[in-house]
Short mmCIF file of C-alpha atoms in Angstrom, two decimals:
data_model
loop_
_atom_site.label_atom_id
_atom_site.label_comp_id
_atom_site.label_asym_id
_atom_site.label_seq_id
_atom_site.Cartn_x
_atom_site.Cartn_y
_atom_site.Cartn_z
CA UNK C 174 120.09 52.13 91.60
CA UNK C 175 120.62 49.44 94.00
CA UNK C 176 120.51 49.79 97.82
CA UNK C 177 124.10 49.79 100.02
CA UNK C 178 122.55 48.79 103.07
CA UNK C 179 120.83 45.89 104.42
CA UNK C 180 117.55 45.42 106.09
CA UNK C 181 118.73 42.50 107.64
CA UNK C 182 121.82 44.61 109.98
CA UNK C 183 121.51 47.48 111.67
CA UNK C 184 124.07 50.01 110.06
CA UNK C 185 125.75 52.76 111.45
CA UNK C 186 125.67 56.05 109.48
CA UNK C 187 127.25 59.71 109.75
CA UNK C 188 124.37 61.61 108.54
CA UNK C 189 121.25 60.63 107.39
CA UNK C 190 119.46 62.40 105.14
CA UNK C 191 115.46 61.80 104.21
CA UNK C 192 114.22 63.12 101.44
CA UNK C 193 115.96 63.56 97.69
CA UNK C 194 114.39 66.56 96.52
CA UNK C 195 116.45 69.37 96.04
CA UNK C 196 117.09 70.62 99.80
CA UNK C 197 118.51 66.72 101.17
CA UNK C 198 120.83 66.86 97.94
CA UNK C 199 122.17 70.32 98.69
CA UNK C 200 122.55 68.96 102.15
CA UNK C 201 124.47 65.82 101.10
CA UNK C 202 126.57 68.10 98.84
CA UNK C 203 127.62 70.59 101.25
CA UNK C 204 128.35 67.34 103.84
CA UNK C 205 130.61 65.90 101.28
CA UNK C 206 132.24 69.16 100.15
CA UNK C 207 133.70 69.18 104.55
CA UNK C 208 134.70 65.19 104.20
CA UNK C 209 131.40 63.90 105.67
CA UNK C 210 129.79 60.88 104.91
CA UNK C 211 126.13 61.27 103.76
CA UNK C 212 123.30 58.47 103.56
CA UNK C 213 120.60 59.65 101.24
CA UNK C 214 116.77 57.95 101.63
CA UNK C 215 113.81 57.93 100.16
CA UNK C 216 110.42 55.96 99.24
CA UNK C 217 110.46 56.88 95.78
CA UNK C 218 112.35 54.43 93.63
CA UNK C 219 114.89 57.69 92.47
CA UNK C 220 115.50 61.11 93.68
CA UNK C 221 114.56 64.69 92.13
CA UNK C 222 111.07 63.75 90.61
CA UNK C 223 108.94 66.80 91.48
CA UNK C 224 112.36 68.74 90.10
CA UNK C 225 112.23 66.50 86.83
CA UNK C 226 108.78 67.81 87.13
CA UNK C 227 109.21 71.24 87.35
CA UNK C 228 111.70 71.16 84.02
CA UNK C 229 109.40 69.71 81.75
CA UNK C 230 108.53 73.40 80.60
CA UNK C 231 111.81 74.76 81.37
CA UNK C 232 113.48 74.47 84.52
CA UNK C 233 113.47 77.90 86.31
CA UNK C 234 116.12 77.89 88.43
CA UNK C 235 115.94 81.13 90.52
CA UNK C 236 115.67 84.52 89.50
CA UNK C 237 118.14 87.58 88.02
CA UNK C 238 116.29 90.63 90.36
CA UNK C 239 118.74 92.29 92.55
CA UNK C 240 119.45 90.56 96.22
CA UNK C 241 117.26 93.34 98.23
CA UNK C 242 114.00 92.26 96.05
CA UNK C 243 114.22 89.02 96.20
CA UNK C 244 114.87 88.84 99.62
CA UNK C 245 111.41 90.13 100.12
CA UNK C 246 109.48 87.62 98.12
CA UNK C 247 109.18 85.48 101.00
CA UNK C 248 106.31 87.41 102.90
CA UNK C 249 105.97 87.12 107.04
CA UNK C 250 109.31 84.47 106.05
CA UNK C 251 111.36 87.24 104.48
CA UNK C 252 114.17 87.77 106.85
CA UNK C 253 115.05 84.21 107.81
CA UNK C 254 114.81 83.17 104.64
CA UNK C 255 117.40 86.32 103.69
CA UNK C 256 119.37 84.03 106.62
CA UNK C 257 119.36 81.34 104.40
CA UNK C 258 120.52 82.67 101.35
CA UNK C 259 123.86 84.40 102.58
CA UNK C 260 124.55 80.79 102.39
CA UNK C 261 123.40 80.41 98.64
CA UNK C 262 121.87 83.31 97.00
CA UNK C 263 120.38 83.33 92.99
CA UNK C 264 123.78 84.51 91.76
CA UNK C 265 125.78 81.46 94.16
CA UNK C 266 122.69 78.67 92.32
CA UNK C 267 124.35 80.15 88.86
CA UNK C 268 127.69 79.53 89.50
CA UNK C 269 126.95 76.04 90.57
CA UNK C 270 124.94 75.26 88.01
CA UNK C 271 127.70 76.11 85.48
CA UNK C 272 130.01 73.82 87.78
CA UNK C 273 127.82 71.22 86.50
CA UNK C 274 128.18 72.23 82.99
CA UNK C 275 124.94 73.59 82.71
CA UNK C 276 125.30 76.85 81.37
CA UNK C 277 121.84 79.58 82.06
CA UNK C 278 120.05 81.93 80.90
CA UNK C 279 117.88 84.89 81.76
CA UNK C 280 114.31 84.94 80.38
CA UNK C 281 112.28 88.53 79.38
CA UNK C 282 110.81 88.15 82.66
CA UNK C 283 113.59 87.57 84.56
CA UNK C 284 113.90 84.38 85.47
CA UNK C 285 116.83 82.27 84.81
CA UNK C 286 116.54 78.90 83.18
CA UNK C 287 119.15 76.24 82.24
CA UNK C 288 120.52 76.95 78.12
CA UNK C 289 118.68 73.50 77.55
CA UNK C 290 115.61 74.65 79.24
CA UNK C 291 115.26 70.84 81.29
CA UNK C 292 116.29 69.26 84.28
CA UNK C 293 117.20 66.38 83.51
CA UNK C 294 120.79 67.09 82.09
CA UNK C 295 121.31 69.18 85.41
CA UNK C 296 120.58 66.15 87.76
CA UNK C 297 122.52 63.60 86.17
CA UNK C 298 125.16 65.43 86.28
CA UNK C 299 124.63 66.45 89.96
CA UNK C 300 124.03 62.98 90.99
CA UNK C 301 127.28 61.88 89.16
CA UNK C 302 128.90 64.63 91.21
CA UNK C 303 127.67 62.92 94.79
CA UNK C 304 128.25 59.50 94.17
CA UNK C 305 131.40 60.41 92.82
CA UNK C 306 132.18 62.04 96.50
CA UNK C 307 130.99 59.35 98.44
CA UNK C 308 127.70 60.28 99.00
CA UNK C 309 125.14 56.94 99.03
CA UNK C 310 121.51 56.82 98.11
CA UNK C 311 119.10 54.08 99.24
CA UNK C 312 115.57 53.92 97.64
CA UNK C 313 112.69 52.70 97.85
CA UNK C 314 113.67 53.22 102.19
CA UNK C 315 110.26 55.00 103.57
CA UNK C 316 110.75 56.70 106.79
CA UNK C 317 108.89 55.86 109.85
CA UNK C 318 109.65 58.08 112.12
CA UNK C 319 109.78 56.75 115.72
CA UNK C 320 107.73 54.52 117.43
CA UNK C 321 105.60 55.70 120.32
CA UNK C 322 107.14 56.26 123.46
CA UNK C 323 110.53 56.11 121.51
CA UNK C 324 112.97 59.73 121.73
CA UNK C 325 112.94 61.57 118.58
CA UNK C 326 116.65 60.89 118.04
CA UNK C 327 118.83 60.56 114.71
CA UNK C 328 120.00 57.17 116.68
CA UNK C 329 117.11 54.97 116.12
CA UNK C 330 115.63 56.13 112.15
CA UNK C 331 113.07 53.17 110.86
CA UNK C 332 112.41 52.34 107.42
CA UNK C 333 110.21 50.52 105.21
CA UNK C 334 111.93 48.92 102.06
CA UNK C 335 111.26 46.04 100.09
CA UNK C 336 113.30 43.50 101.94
CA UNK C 337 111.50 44.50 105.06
CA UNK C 338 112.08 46.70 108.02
CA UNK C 339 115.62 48.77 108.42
CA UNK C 340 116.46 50.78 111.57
CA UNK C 341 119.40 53.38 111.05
CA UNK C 342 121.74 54.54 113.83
CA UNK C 343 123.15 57.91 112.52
CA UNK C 344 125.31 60.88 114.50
CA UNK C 345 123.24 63.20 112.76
CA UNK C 346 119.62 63.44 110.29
CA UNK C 347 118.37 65.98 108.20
CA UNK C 348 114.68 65.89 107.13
CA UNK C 349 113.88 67.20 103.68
CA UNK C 350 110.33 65.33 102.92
CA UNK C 351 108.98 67.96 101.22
CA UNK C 352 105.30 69.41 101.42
CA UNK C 353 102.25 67.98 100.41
CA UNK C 354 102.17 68.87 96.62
CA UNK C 355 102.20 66.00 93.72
CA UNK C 356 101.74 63.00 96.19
CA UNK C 357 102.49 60.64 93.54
CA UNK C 358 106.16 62.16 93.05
CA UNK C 359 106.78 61.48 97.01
CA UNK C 360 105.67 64.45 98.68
CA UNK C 361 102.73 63.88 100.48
CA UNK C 362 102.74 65.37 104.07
CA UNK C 363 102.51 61.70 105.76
CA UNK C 364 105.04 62.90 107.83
CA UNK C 365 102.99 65.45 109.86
CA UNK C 366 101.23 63.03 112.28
CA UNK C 367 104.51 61.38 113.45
CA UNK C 368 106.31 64.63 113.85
CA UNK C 369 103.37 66.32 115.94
CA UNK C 370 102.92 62.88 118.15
CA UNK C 371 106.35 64.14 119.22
CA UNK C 372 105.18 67.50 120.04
CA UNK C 373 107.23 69.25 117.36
CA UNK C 374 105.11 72.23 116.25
CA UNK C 375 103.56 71.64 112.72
CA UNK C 376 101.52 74.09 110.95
CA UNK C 377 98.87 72.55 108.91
CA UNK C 378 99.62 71.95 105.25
CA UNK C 379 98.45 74.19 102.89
CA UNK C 380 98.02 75.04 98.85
CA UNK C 381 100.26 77.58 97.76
CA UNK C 382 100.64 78.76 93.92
CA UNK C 383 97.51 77.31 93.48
CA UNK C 384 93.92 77.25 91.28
CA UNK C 385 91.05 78.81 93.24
CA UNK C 386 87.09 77.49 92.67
CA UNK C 387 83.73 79.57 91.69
CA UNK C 388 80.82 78.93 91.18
CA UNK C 389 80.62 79.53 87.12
CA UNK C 390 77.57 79.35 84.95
CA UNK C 391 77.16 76.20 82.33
CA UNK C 392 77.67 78.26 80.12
CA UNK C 393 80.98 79.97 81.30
CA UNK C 394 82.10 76.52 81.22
CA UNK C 395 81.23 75.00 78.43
CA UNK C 396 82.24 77.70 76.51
CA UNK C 397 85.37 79.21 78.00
CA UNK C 398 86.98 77.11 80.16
CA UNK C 399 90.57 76.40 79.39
CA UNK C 400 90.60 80.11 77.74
CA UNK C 401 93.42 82.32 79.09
CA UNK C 402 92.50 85.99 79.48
CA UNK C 403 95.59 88.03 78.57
CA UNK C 404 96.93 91.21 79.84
CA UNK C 405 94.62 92.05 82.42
CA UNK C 406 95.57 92.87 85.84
CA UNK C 407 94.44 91.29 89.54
CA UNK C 408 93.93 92.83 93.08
CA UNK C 409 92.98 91.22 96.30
CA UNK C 410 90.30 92.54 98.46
CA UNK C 411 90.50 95.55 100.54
CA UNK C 412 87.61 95.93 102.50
CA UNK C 413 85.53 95.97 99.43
CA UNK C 414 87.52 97.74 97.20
CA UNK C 415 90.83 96.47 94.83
CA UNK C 416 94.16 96.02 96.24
CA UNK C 417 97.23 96.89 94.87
CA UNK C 418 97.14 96.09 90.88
CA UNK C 419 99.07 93.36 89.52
CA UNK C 420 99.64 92.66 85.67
CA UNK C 421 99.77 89.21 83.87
CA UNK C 422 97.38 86.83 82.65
CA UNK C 423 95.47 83.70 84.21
CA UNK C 424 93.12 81.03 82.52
CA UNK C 425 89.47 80.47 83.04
CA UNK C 426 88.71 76.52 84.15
CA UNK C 427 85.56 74.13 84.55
CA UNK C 428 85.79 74.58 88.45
CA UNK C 429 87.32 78.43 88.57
CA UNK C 430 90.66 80.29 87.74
CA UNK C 431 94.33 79.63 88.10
CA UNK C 432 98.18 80.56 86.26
CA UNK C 433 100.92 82.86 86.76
CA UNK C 434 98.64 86.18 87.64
CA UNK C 435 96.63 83.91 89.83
CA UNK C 436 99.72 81.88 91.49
CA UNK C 437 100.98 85.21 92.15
CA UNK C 438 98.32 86.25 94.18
CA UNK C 439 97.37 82.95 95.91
CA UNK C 440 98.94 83.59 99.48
CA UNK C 441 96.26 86.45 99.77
CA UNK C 442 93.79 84.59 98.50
CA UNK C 443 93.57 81.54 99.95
CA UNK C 444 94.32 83.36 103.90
CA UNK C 445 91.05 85.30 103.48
CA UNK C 446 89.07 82.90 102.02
CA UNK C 447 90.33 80.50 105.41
CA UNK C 448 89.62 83.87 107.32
CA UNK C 449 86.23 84.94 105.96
CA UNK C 450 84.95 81.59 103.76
CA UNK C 451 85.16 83.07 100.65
CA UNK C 452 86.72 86.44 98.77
CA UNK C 453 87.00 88.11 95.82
CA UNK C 454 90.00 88.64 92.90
CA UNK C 455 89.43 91.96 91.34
CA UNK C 456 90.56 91.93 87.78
CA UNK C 457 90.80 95.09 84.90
CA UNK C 458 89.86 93.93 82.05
CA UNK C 459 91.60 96.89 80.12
CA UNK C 460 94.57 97.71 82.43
CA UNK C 461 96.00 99.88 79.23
CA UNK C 462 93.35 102.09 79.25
CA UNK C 463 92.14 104.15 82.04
CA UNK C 464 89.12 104.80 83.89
CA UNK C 465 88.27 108.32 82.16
CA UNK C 466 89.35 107.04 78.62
CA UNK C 467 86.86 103.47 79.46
CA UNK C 468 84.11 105.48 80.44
CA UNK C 469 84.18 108.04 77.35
CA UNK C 470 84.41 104.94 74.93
CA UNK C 471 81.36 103.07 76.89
CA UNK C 472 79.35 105.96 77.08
CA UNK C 473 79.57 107.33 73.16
CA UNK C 474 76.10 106.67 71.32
CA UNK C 475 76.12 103.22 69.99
CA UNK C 476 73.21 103.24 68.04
CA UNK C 477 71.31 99.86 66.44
CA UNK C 478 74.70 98.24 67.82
CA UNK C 479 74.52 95.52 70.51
CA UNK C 480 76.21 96.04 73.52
CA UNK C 481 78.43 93.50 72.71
CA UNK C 482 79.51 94.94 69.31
CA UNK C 483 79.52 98.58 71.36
CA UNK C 484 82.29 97.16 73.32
CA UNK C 485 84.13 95.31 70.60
CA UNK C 486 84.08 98.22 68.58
CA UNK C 487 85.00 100.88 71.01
CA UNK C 488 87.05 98.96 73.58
CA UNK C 489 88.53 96.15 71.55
CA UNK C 490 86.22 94.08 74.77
CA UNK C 491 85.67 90.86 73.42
CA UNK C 492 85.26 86.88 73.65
CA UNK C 493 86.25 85.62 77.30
CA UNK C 494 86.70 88.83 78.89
CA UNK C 495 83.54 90.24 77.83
CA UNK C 496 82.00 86.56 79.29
CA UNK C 497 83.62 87.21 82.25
CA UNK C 498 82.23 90.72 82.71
CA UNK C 499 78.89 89.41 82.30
CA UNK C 500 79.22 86.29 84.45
CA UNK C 501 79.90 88.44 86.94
CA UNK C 502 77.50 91.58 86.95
CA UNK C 503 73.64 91.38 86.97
CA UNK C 504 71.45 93.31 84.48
CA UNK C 505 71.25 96.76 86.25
CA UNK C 506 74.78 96.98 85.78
CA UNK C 507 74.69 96.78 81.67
CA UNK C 508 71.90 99.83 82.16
CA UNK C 509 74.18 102.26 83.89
CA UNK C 510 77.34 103.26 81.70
CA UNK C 511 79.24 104.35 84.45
CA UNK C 512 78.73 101.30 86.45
CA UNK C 513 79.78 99.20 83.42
CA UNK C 514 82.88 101.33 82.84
CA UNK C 515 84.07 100.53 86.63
CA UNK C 516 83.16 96.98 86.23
CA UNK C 517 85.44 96.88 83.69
CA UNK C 518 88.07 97.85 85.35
CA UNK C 519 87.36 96.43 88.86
CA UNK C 520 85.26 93.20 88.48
CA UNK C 521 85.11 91.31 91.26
CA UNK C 522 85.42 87.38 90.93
CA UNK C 523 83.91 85.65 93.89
CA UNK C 524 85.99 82.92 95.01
CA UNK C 525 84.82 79.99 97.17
CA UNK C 526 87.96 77.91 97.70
CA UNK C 527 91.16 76.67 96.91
CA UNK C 528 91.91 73.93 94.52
CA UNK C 529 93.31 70.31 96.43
CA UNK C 530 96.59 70.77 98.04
CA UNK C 531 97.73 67.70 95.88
CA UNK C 532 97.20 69.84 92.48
CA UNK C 533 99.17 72.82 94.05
CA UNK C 534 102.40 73.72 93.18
CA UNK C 535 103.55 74.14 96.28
CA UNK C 536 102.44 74.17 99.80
CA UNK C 537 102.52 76.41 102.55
CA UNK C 538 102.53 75.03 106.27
CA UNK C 539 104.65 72.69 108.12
CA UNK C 540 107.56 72.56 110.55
CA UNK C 541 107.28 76.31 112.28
CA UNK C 542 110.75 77.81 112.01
CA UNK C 543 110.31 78.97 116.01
CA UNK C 544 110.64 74.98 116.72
CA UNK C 545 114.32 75.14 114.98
CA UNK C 546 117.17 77.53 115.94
CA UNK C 547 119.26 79.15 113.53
CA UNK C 548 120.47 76.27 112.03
CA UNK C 549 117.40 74.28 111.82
CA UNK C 550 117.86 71.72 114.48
CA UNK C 551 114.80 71.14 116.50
CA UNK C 552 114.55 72.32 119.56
CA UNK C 553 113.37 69.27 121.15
CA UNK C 554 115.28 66.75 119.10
CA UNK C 555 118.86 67.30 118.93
CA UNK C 556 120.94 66.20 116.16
CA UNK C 557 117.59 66.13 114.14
CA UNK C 558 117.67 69.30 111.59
CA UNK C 559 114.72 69.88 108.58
CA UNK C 560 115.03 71.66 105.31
CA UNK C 561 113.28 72.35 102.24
CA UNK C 562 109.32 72.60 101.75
CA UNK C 563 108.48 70.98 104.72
CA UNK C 564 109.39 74.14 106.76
CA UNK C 565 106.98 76.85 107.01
CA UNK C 566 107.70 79.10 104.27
CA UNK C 567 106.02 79.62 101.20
CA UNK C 568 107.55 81.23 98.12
CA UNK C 569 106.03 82.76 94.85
CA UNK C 570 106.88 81.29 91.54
CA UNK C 571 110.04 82.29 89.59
CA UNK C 572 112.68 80.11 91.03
CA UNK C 573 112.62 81.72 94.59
CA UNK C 574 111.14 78.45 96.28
CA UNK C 575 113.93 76.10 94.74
CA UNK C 576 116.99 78.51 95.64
CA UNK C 577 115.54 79.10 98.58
CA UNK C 578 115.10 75.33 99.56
CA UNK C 579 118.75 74.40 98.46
CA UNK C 580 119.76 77.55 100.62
CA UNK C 581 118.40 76.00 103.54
CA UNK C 582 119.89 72.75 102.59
CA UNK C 583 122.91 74.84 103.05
CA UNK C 584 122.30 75.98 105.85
CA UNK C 585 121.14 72.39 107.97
CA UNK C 586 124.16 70.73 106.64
CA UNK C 587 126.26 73.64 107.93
CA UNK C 588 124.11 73.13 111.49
CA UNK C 589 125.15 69.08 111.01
CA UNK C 590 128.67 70.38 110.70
CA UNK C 591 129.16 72.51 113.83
CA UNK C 592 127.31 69.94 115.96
CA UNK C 593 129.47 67.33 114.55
CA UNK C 594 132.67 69.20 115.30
CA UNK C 595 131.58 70.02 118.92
#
């Protein structure tokens, strides 16, 4: 895609938008659906690779629960991100994905997908869409930020690109760089220094929907890791004792656990492991069964049997799960039937950190939404508005973090907008 501007002058824009991911190119749509001209940069030599990503299982798009529910997915965030989606709710990302031509589905779980299950068909056609309506992209352009000493102002935007140094004079810019997930794709965080040096209040970056570390045995490893452990159910810690119960599955790995049941959980996880150094996942084994119904089956006479083919036999308690349970209990417990029977449904899995931010799928942290107003201008750098990841917000998996970071792409080019018209 080649570049409409050059490094050599030093062009005039209407809005300049950094960052292609999927909250600058709701931005630049909703800017060129009122008439507005829209300058799209980034360091990456094309937009929409972490969403290319993200749809090489199947793209999911956002989810089919009703508005009240998924409004709440969004935890301390939940009611300005509900702000945000008036402006583009699951059922609003539907429509415009069939405007596209992309017809969707909903999965058993839920979650709605594109009929092709990939993104690529979905972007081409949205980038056809914007370049068709004026919107201009420029790539390979790395942003700066400002020099010290210089005003954080839309007016004086430097860039990197490959025929040297570019400064931008816009009326208005929209950040959208994104978190500090899948470096290599664009989003690494670099932007957090320059942003603080201009006292705009950053919250550190964070994993979110991430893999969490223990401290397994050689042989847990060798053996097991990479083995998924199927319906079972996970609880944080409550002083001790197992949260709330929720069902799914996770995998075992060399360095600790992670997937869906894991991901789901990770918020919890990873704050009380920053507040206390470590914690522990509680997991039932046997959520199907119950604790009376465990206990009569672990305690009947088992005879010349090993334990192992005791539990095989009457619980079904095999392979990685019954690995698992002994991983994680010492010897007295296998003496005690009782205490057995409640390990198995309440095991506790210590856990000693989180994986690297850069393997997450998301991150948590960034731009604090009390440094933007409601249409997320900063407060100390007019015309300057941020969307996307790189707000703090964090959102479970299941399509709420992509609808909700087009939503606030919305929602800044809306904010561009009214300034613009005042």
């Amino acid at each position: 895609m080649p570049d409409t501007t050059s490094p050599a002058s030093s062009p005039s824009v209407r809005v300049a938008i950094i960052g292609g991911g999927p909250a600058g190119l709701m931005a630049a749509e909703t800017l060129a659906r009122h008439g507005i001209l829209a300058d799209v940069y980034d360091g990456m030599p094309s937009v929409g690779r972490k969403f290319l990503l993200a749809g090489r299982g199947g793209l999911n798009l956002t989810h089919s629960e009703p508005s009240e529910r998924f409004n709440q997915r969004f935890g301390s965030r939940s009611s300005a991100v509900a702000a945000w989606l008036q402006h583009l709710d699951a059922q609003a990302l539907r429509e415009w994905a069939h405007g596209l031509g992309v017809e969707t589905f909903v999965g058993s779980s839920g979650r709605v997908f594109p009929l092709e299950m990939k993104g690529a068909p979905l972007l081409r056609a949205w980038l056809s869409r914007l370049r068709a309506a004026g919107v201009r992209f420029h790539m390979r352009h790395r942003w700066n930020g400002w020099p010290e000493g210089e005003t954080a102002t839309p007016q004086m935007l430097h860039f990197e690109t490959p025929h040297g140094p570019l400064t931008v004079h816009a009326d208005a810019a929209i950040l959208a760089l994104g978190g500090a997930s899948w470096a290599r794709l664009g989003s690494d965080g670099s932007w957090v220094a320059g942003l603080q040096e201009h006292h705009i209040d950053v919250e550190p970056l964070r994993p979110a929907n991430c893999g969490f570390e223990a401290d397994w045995s050689a042989h847990l490893r060798e053996r097991y890791a990479g083995t998924p452990l199927k319906s079972v159910a996970m609880a944080l810690d409550r002083n001790g004792e197992p949260g709330t119960w929720r069902r799914g599955e996770f995998m075992l790995t060399e360095s600790g656990i992670e997937g869906s049941l894991v991901y789901a959980l990770s918020a919890g996880l990873r704050d009380a492991i920053d507040a206390q150094g470590s914690t522990s996942a509680w997991v039932d084994l046997l959520p199907d069964l119950s604790a009376d119904k465990v206990l009569a089956q672990v305690s009947h006479p088992r005879g010349a049997r090993s334990m192992a083919s005791h539990l095989q036999s009457r619980l079904g308690l095999k392979g990685v799960k019954t690995a698992l349970l002994r991983e994680c209990t010492d010897a007295q417990v296998w003496q005690d039937m009782a205490l057995l029977a409640r390990r198995i449904k309440a095991l506790p899995l210590r856990l000693l950190r989180t994986r690297p931010i850069d393997e997450a799928i998301s991150s948590a942290g960034g731009v604090r939404l009390e440094a933007t107003g409601d249409t997320l201008m900063l407060n100390n750098a007019q015309g300057i508005f941020c969307a996307g990841e790189m707000l703090d917000w964090e959102a479970p998996t299941g399509g709420y973090l992509l609808t909700a970071s087009m939503a606030s792409g919305v929602v800044a080019a809306e904010g561009v907008r009214a300034r613009l018209m005042s």
